[in-house]
Amino acid sequence: MKLLKPSWVNHDGKPIFSIDIHPDGSRFATGGQGKNSGKVVVWNMGPVKNEEDEKDVNMPKMLCTMDNHLACVNCVRWSHSGRYLASGGDDKLVMIWQFSKYGGSSSAFGTGGKVENVEQWRCVYTLRGHSGDVLDLAWSPQDTWVATCSVDNSVVIWNANKFPEIVTVIRGHNGLVKGVTWDPVGRYLATQSDDKSLRIWRTSDWHEEYAITKAFEESGGTTLVLRLGWSPDGCCIVSAHATNNSGPTAQIIERDGWKTNLDFVGHRKAITCTRFNKCVFSKALKKNGKPQQYACCAVGSRDRSLSVWLTALKRPLVVVHDLFSNSILDISWSTCGTQMLVCSWDGTCAYLEFAEPELGKPLTDEEKDALFKKQYGQTYTSLMSRHKQPKTMIVEHADVLQLQRQRVADAPEPTDAASPEKPLPYQGCPTNKQIETRTPDGRRRITPLFIASQQIDLGGSPEPFKSRHVTSYSCEQKSKIVIEKKDEVTMSGLPPKESSQSGTTVADVVPAANPTAEGFVAEPAKTATSGDEPLQSTPSANMATMTSIQAKTPHVKVKDVLGARMVTSSSERAEKISKDQDQVTTPKTAPVSAISGLQVKRKAVDAKTSASKRSRKDWERKKEKEALGSPAPVPTSTTDRELSNQGLSSSSIQLPVSKPQRVLHATTTGEKGCKVNVCVENNMTSTGPTVHTVKYMQDGKGVVWEAALGSRGIQLAASRYIVCVGCEDRSVVMLSQGGRRLLPSMVLSTPAALMQCNGHCAMAITADGSVFVWNLQKHGGGRQGTWRRRSVCVRTGTFLRLTAHAMACWLQVATCDDIVQLSSRQSATAVQDTGQPPGLLQQLYSIHKRSGRKVLMIHKMSPALQQASTASHLESEVAAALALGSTAEYRRRVTAYVRYLSQEGLESRLREVCDTLLGPTYKTTIAWNPYILGFSKRQLLREVLPLVGGNLQLQRLYMEYQRQLDTASPPSKPH
């Protein structure tokens, strides 16, 4: 046996609470206390095993330091595949780390460049499910689940294939849960708690199988952790902190009947941790020379000693006394079975290495299969394959089987781990060029460009760390960066004027044809219905007016249109936009001294900023928010003058607006006459961005669906077909009976004071006395949705007059405040085809670039709320692309939406999408437009339907619509 204590493995004198060796044996991880936070460190195993590597000054010892945890890290565990590293700490969080290829080396944060990270490990998932400190965690066989235990008396089971999904929460203990371990066979889970019990849980239904309490009745006091272990052959469990005749022992619980007749004795103080070797050994231990099969277990105690036991012997194989100056907290064995690492509260680690004659010969895979076949009736290989896919789905139709085979054939072949792919070149800003402009006062301004050093690749398991040297070099070669000087004047915080090739004008934003209501948004009506006064203007007319403005101001950009407020007439709009354009850029022919008006504007802003003691950054955010959220004034008309003469001016009307409440309720009748309850749950937290929810509950079924809102709801109305929510930020959200967003958020002039729904129609009365009426078409019907706005005068609560107004509301496509829409911007580039120019929606998303922190809030929610938020922002993207008339983006967004619904198994929303695209399959008098944005709806359904068939749980849904597509008559050609 070889024993040593590498002094360089430390946390700067702070305790090390956990240690674990990577499955490939080339690195190990430690977790504990850092300087001001929790600390996870990945170390090189080479200098520990090899003295020459340890003396080599060019050999890296520490590979990476991660300090994302806000408090002490109590446990670190590698997944069995070696792909992930899990860590849990006192900050109630569990973080999943993954190796980042091509990330390059960097210095550890807060070290002033003294500590260099040779490898890059990034936190890819943050699991939030505990309300107390996380003390222990364990990966199940084949990495199907992760079990974490906490001082909140609970054990959380996480779905490792769909982080951060929670499978179940086990609440059977009455004390702090301090240890967890998995049955290698996969049938049970064992946990140990301060309530003096060890409990066995079935993985089939997560109910308790057995509870052991007798061995712990006399256990006095407590320990920081109670790390128990399960033998690799599954025959027994070894617990921590048990007693026998008032003496500390490690209790052995046999699988056969959960008997507690044996234990490991000899330690003077309480047992803190036990850890089994991952191998099953074979050796002739008796005089007859017949080899025995057994397991090896290491036991650590508060008496600072370590003992190693073989289950076939009555005495320990080796005992090391006074190995540390404080309690032993964790033990880890290597996959080969001959190496072991131990950590202690004193902040040091010990390394032990055994020879094969000392422990025995590890069983081969064939011998292990024979052992498991004899004990459990199945080989070890078959048991592990069952864990890899716990639920086996039966293919019910030949078409589904053919689809599955085609998906396997089309899947890309895995790359060789020995020759990883090279990173793709960065396609963003040029790295050999900088743009220089001038500010109004004549100073130089270098336009900042984002340059990615190297592409981040989070794929696969890391390669074994080899004994490579870390070298650095520098050269005296002259810089090749080209400085491009532009004779332009830019204001601080505003980008310079772009060329006409990359700019997007108003005419580019407005689609040539209006989307139909049979898609994902309702189409404005071109004429008023009978019995109504003719509208003076429709959204189409407004779009035409905006297009005519563009002819006069060819350099107007998308951001200028979004930042400009709606004004009374088209001439005033043109004048307003031209003024904004003059503030942003100045023609190249104008010298710097000729823009005195811009300098005066800058000075006035600076005076205002200094007077209010507000930083320039806050001022820019405020101006951006005002530009996006300013209400649209109502145009002056003859009716307004008449009302003013009567002393009833619409501008003087102010209806009371409800304050946000914790819960809003509405009751309606659903399908088949069943009662439906709809409620809006507002998150009343005042700090930070929050997400609010709409829940659709049906009698006997509970919550049918859940949708997310970016602003608190103040009005709620529902009918059999639609749900309408008026929000605090003046937006209106329209949802279908299946929970799908029918339109992008509509922004009214003032918040809604009253809302009603009847059938497919919704009405909203705003605080300024305006009435909005929307007629949303039933799915599969032929009527077009109509948009109307009316002014209403109110006196003593009575409606006096209704008159038509030439005004329509805005559709909110991009905003910097809605956290649900912000989350969609991370997927904007992901769905962009390589080599294709960016679409209108992606250009709008690129306007606001200060959403990083708010987007991170999405990942701090519960899994159910994350699912609702993801579905909501995908629906918003589909509706926005359709409203903008962006054909390519619409198809990509629909494909991404259907793919997500199929992965999550949201059958009700999938049916709604498929019904919308399929239309009537028989002859009917109801008019239905089979085309949307110039292409066939049914062809789009054929493209996305294989995504539904990829989930075998939805194979019946796939076959249902596939057969209807095959029997449907071909649609007529578009006019």
PDB file of N, CA and C in Angstrom, residues 887-933:
ATOM      1  N   THR A 887     -41.995  35.137 -43.912  1.00  0.00           N
ATOM      2  CA  THR A 887     -42.339  33.756 -44.256  1.00  0.00           C
ATOM      3  C   THR A 887     -41.325  32.755 -43.718  1.00  0.00           C
ATOM      4  N   ALA A 888     -40.045  32.992 -43.980  1.00  0.00           N
ATOM      5  CA  ALA A 888     -39.021  32.030 -43.556  1.00  0.00           C
ATOM      6  C   ALA A 888     -38.981  31.906 -42.034  1.00  0.00           C
ATOM      7  N   GLU A 889     -39.054  33.043 -41.344  1.00  0.00           N
ATOM      8  CA  GLU A 889     -39.029  32.985 -39.890  1.00  0.00           C
ATOM      9  C   GLU A 889     -40.274  32.320 -39.337  1.00  0.00           C
ATOM     10  N   TYR A 890     -41.406  32.516 -39.982  1.00  0.00           N
ATOM     11  CA  TYR A 890     -42.637  31.871 -39.512  1.00  0.00           C
ATOM     12  C   TYR A 890     -42.508  30.352 -39.579  1.00  0.00           C
ATOM     13  N   ARG A 891     -41.976  29.840 -40.653  1.00  0.00           N
ATOM     14  CA  ARG A 891     -41.830  28.388 -40.779  1.00  0.00           C
ATOM     15  C   ARG A 891     -40.836  27.854 -39.751  1.00  0.00           C
ATOM     16  N   ARG A 892     -39.756  28.573 -39.534  1.00  0.00           N
ATOM     17  CA  ARG A 892     -38.777  28.114 -38.545  1.00  0.00           C
ATOM     18  C   ARG A 892     -39.374  28.149 -37.138  1.00  0.00           C
ATOM     19  N   ARG A 893     -40.134  29.205 -36.835  1.00  0.00           N
ATOM     20  CA  ARG A 893     -40.720  29.313 -35.493  1.00  0.00           C
ATOM     21  C   ARG A 893     -41.768  28.239 -35.257  1.00  0.00           C
ATOM     22  N   VAL A 894     -42.587  27.946 -36.261  1.00  0.00           N
ATOM     23  CA  VAL A 894     -43.577  26.879 -36.112  1.00  0.00           C
ATOM     24  C   VAL A 894     -42.891  25.538 -35.905  1.00  0.00           C
ATOM     25  N   THR A 895     -41.810  25.295 -36.639  1.00  0.00           N
ATOM     26  CA  THR A 895     -41.065  24.039 -36.482  1.00  0.00           C
ATOM     27  C   THR A 895     -40.480  23.932 -35.081  1.00  0.00           C
ATOM     28  N   ALA A 896     -39.895  25.014 -34.576  1.00  0.00           N
ATOM     29  CA  ALA A 896     -39.339  24.989 -33.222  1.00  0.00           C
ATOM     30  C   ALA A 896     -40.431  24.800 -32.185  1.00  0.00           C
ATOM     31  N   TYR A 897     -41.579  25.419 -32.406  1.00  0.00           N
ATOM     32  CA  TYR A 897     -42.699  25.299 -31.463  1.00  0.00           C
ATOM     33  C   TYR A 897     -43.225  23.870 -31.410  1.00  0.00           C
ATOM     34  N   VAL A 898     -43.435  23.263 -32.562  1.00  0.00           N
ATOM     35  CA  VAL A 898     -43.929  21.886 -32.600  1.00  0.00           C
ATOM     36  C   VAL A 898     -42.898  20.924 -32.018  1.00  0.00           C
ATOM     37  N   ARG A 899     -41.620  21.175 -32.283  1.00  0.00           N
ATOM     38  CA  ARG A 899     -40.584  20.308 -31.721  1.00  0.00           C
ATOM     39  C   ARG A 899     -40.606  20.346 -30.191  1.00  0.00           C
ATOM     40  N   TYR A 900     -40.754  21.538 -29.634  1.00  0.00           N
ATOM     41  CA  TYR A 900     -40.784  21.658 -28.173  1.00  0.00           C
ATOM     42  C   TYR A 900     -42.038  20.993 -27.589  1.00  0.00           C
ATOM     43  N   LEU A 901     -43.182  21.210 -28.204  1.00  0.00           N
ATOM     44  CA  LEU A 901     -44.401  20.579 -27.703  1.00  0.00           C
ATOM     45  C   LEU A 901     -44.295  19.062 -27.766  1.00  0.00           C
ATOM     46  N   SER A 902     -43.669  18.548 -28.807  1.00  0.00           N
ATOM     47  CA  SER A 902     -43.505  17.090 -28.925  1.00  0.00           C
ATOM     48  C   SER A 902     -42.557  16.554 -27.861  1.00  0.00           C
ATOM     49  N   GLN A 903     -41.468  17.266 -27.599  1.00  0.00           N
ATOM     50  CA  GLN A 903     -40.532  16.817 -26.572  1.00  0.00           C
ATOM     51  C   GLN A 903     -41.174  16.820 -25.191  1.00  0.00           C
ATOM     52  N   GLU A 904     -42.016  17.824 -24.907  1.00  0.00           N
ATOM     53  CA  GLU A 904     -42.655  17.923 -23.607  1.00  0.00           C
ATOM     54  C   GLU A 904     -43.925  17.087 -23.510  1.00  0.00           C
ATOM     55  N   GLY A 905     -44.414  16.569 -24.639  1.00  0.00           N
ATOM     56  CA  GLY A 905     -45.622  15.756 -24.617  1.00  0.00           C
ATOM     57  C   GLY A 905     -46.897  16.541 -24.366  1.00  0.00           C
ATOM     58  N   LEU A 906     -46.947  17.813 -24.813  1.00  0.00           N
ATOM     59  CA  LEU A 906     -48.132  18.663 -24.622  1.00  0.00           C
ATOM     60  C   LEU A 906     -49.120  18.380 -25.750  1.00  0.00           C
ATOM     61  N   GLU A 907     -49.933  17.342 -25.556  1.00  0.00           N
ATOM     62  CA  GLU A 907     -50.796  16.843 -26.634  1.00  0.00           C
ATOM     63  C   GLU A 907     -51.906  17.825 -26.984  1.00  0.00           C
ATOM     64  N   SER A 908     -52.494  18.494 -25.988  1.00  0.00           N
ATOM     65  CA  SER A 908     -53.620  19.380 -26.273  1.00  0.00           C
ATOM     66  C   SER A 908     -53.199  20.537 -27.185  1.00  0.00           C
ATOM     67  N   ARG A 909     -52.044  21.129 -26.931  1.00  0.00           N
ATOM     68  CA  ARG A 909     -51.595  22.227 -27.779  1.00  0.00           C
ATOM     69  C   ARG A 909     -51.169  21.727 -29.153  1.00  0.00           C
ATOM     70  N   LEU A 910     -50.621  20.525 -29.206  1.00  0.00           N
ATOM     71  CA  LEU A 910     -50.269  19.961 -30.502  1.00  0.00           C
ATOM     72  C   LEU A 910     -51.514  19.746 -31.350  1.00  0.00           C
ATOM     73  N   ARG A 911     -52.579  19.268 -30.744  1.00  0.00           N
ATOM     74  CA  ARG A 911     -53.822  19.074 -31.484  1.00  0.00           C
ATOM     75  C   ARG A 911     -54.344  20.398 -32.034  1.00  0.00           C
ATOM     76  N   GLU A 912     -54.248  21.432 -31.244  1.00  0.00           N
ATOM     77  CA  GLU A 912     -54.734  22.736 -31.682  1.00  0.00           C
ATOM     78  C   GLU A 912     -53.930  23.245 -32.879  1.00  0.00           C
ATOM     79  N   VAL A 913     -52.613  23.075 -32.846  1.00  0.00           N
ATOM     80  CA  VAL A 913     -51.782  23.500 -33.971  1.00  0.00           C
ATOM     81  C   VAL A 913     -52.083  22.663 -35.202  1.00  0.00           C
ATOM     82  N   CYS A 914     -52.194  21.363 -35.027  1.00  0.00           N
ATOM     83  CA  CYS A 914     -52.464  20.483 -36.171  1.00  0.00           C
ATOM     84  C   CYS A 914     -53.829  20.767 -36.774  1.00  0.00           C
ATOM     85  N   ASP A 915     -54.842  21.023 -35.953  1.00  0.00           N
ATOM     86  CA  ASP A 915     -56.165  21.355 -36.476  1.00  0.00           C
ATOM     87  C   ASP A 915     -56.142  22.648 -37.268  1.00  0.00           C
ATOM     88  N   THR A 916     -55.349  23.625 -36.783  1.00  0.00           N
ATOM     89  CA  THR A 916     -55.256  24.903 -37.488  1.00  0.00           C
ATOM     90  C   THR A 916     -54.621  24.732 -38.866  1.00  0.00           C
ATOM     91  N   LEU A 917     -53.595  23.907 -38.959  1.00  0.00           N
ATOM     92  CA  LEU A 917     -52.906  23.714 -40.231  1.00  0.00           C
ATOM     93  C   LEU A 917     -53.638  22.739 -41.147  1.00  0.00           C
ATOM     94  N   LEU A 918     -54.373  21.796 -40.572  1.00  0.00           N
ATOM     95  CA  LEU A 918     -55.050  20.795 -41.393  1.00  0.00           C
ATOM     96  C   LEU A 918     -56.309  21.349 -42.031  1.00  0.00           C
ATOM     97  N   GLY A 919     -57.132  22.066 -41.264  1.00  0.00           N
ATOM     98  CA  GLY A 919     -58.379  22.589 -41.791  1.00  0.00           C
ATOM     99  C   GLY A 919     -59.399  21.486 -41.978  1.00  0.00           C
ATOM    100  N   PRO A 920     -60.538  21.797 -42.602  1.00  0.00           N
ATOM    101  CA  PRO A 920     -61.567  20.763 -42.828  1.00  0.00           C
ATOM    102  C   PRO A 920     -61.118  19.777 -43.901  1.00  0.00           C
ATOM    103  N   THR A 921     -61.305  18.497 -43.626  1.00  0.00           N
ATOM    104  CA  THR A 921     -60.913  17.448 -44.578  1.00  0.00           C
ATOM    105  C   THR A 921     -62.079  16.986 -45.429  1.00  0.00           C
ATOM    106  N   TYR A 922     -63.224  17.612 -45.281  1.00  0.00           N
ATOM    107  CA  TYR A 922     -64.419  17.260 -46.054  1.00  0.00           C
ATOM    108  C   TYR A 922     -65.024  18.543 -46.602  1.00  0.00           C
ATOM    109  N   LYS A 923     -65.938  18.389 -47.549  1.00  0.00           N
ATOM    110  CA  LYS A 923     -66.571  19.550 -48.146  1.00  0.00           C
ATOM    111  C   LYS A 923     -67.490  20.220 -47.143  1.00  0.00           C
ATOM    112  N   THR A 924     -67.343  21.519 -47.033  1.00  0.00           N
ATOM    113  CA  THR A 924     -68.139  22.263 -46.074  1.00  0.00           C
ATOM    114  C   THR A 924     -68.396  23.659 -46.621  1.00  0.00           C
ATOM    115  N   THR A 925     -69.437  24.263 -46.095  1.00  0.00           N
ATOM    116  CA  THR A 925     -69.782  25.620 -46.531  1.00  0.00           C
ATOM    117  C   THR A 925     -68.928  26.679 -45.851  1.00  0.00           C
ATOM    118  N   ILE A 926     -68.202  26.285 -44.824  1.00  0.00           N
ATOM    119  CA  ILE A 926     -67.355  27.237 -44.099  1.00  0.00           C
ATOM    120  C   ILE A 926     -66.128  27.546 -44.955  1.00  0.00           C
ATOM    121  N   ALA A 927     -65.897  28.808 -45.160  1.00  0.00           N
ATOM    122  CA  ALA A 927     -64.728  29.217 -45.956  1.00  0.00           C
ATOM    123  C   ALA A 927     -63.461  28.997 -45.148  1.00  0.00           C
ATOM    124  N   TRP A 928     -62.448  28.461 -45.791  1.00  0.00           N
ATOM    125  CA  TRP A 928     -61.162  28.208 -45.119  1.00  0.00           C
ATOM    126  C   TRP A 928     -60.049  28.471 -46.112  1.00  0.00           C
ATOM    127  N   ASN A 929     -59.092  29.279 -45.713  1.00  0.00           N
ATOM    128  CA  ASN A 929     -57.964  29.615 -46.574  1.00  0.00           C
ATOM    129  C   ASN A 929     -56.858  28.599 -46.345  1.00  0.00           C
ATOM    130  N   PRO A 930     -56.559  27.749 -47.320  1.00  0.00           N
ATOM    131  CA  PRO A 930     -55.530  26.712 -47.110  1.00  0.00           C
ATOM    132  C   PRO A 930     -54.111  27.230 -47.194  1.00  0.00           C
ATOM    133  N   TYR A 931     -53.923  28.515 -47.442  1.00  0.00           N
ATOM    134  CA  TYR A 931     -52.584  29.068 -47.587  1.00  0.00           C
ATOM    135  C   TYR A 931     -52.350  30.140 -46.533  1.00  0.00           C
ATOM    136  N   ILE A 932     -51.110  30.257 -46.145  1.00  0.00           N
ATOM    137  CA  ILE A 932     -50.723  31.269 -45.178  1.00  0.00           C
ATOM    138  C   ILE A 932     -49.345  31.794 -45.572  1.00  0.00           C
ATOM    139  N   LEU A 933     -49.263  33.093 -45.750  1.00  0.00           N
ATOM    140  CA  LEU A 933     -48.023  33.751 -46.183  1.00  0.00           C
ATOM    141  C   LEU A 933     -47.490  33.166 -47.480  1.00  0.00           C
TER     142      LEU A 933
END
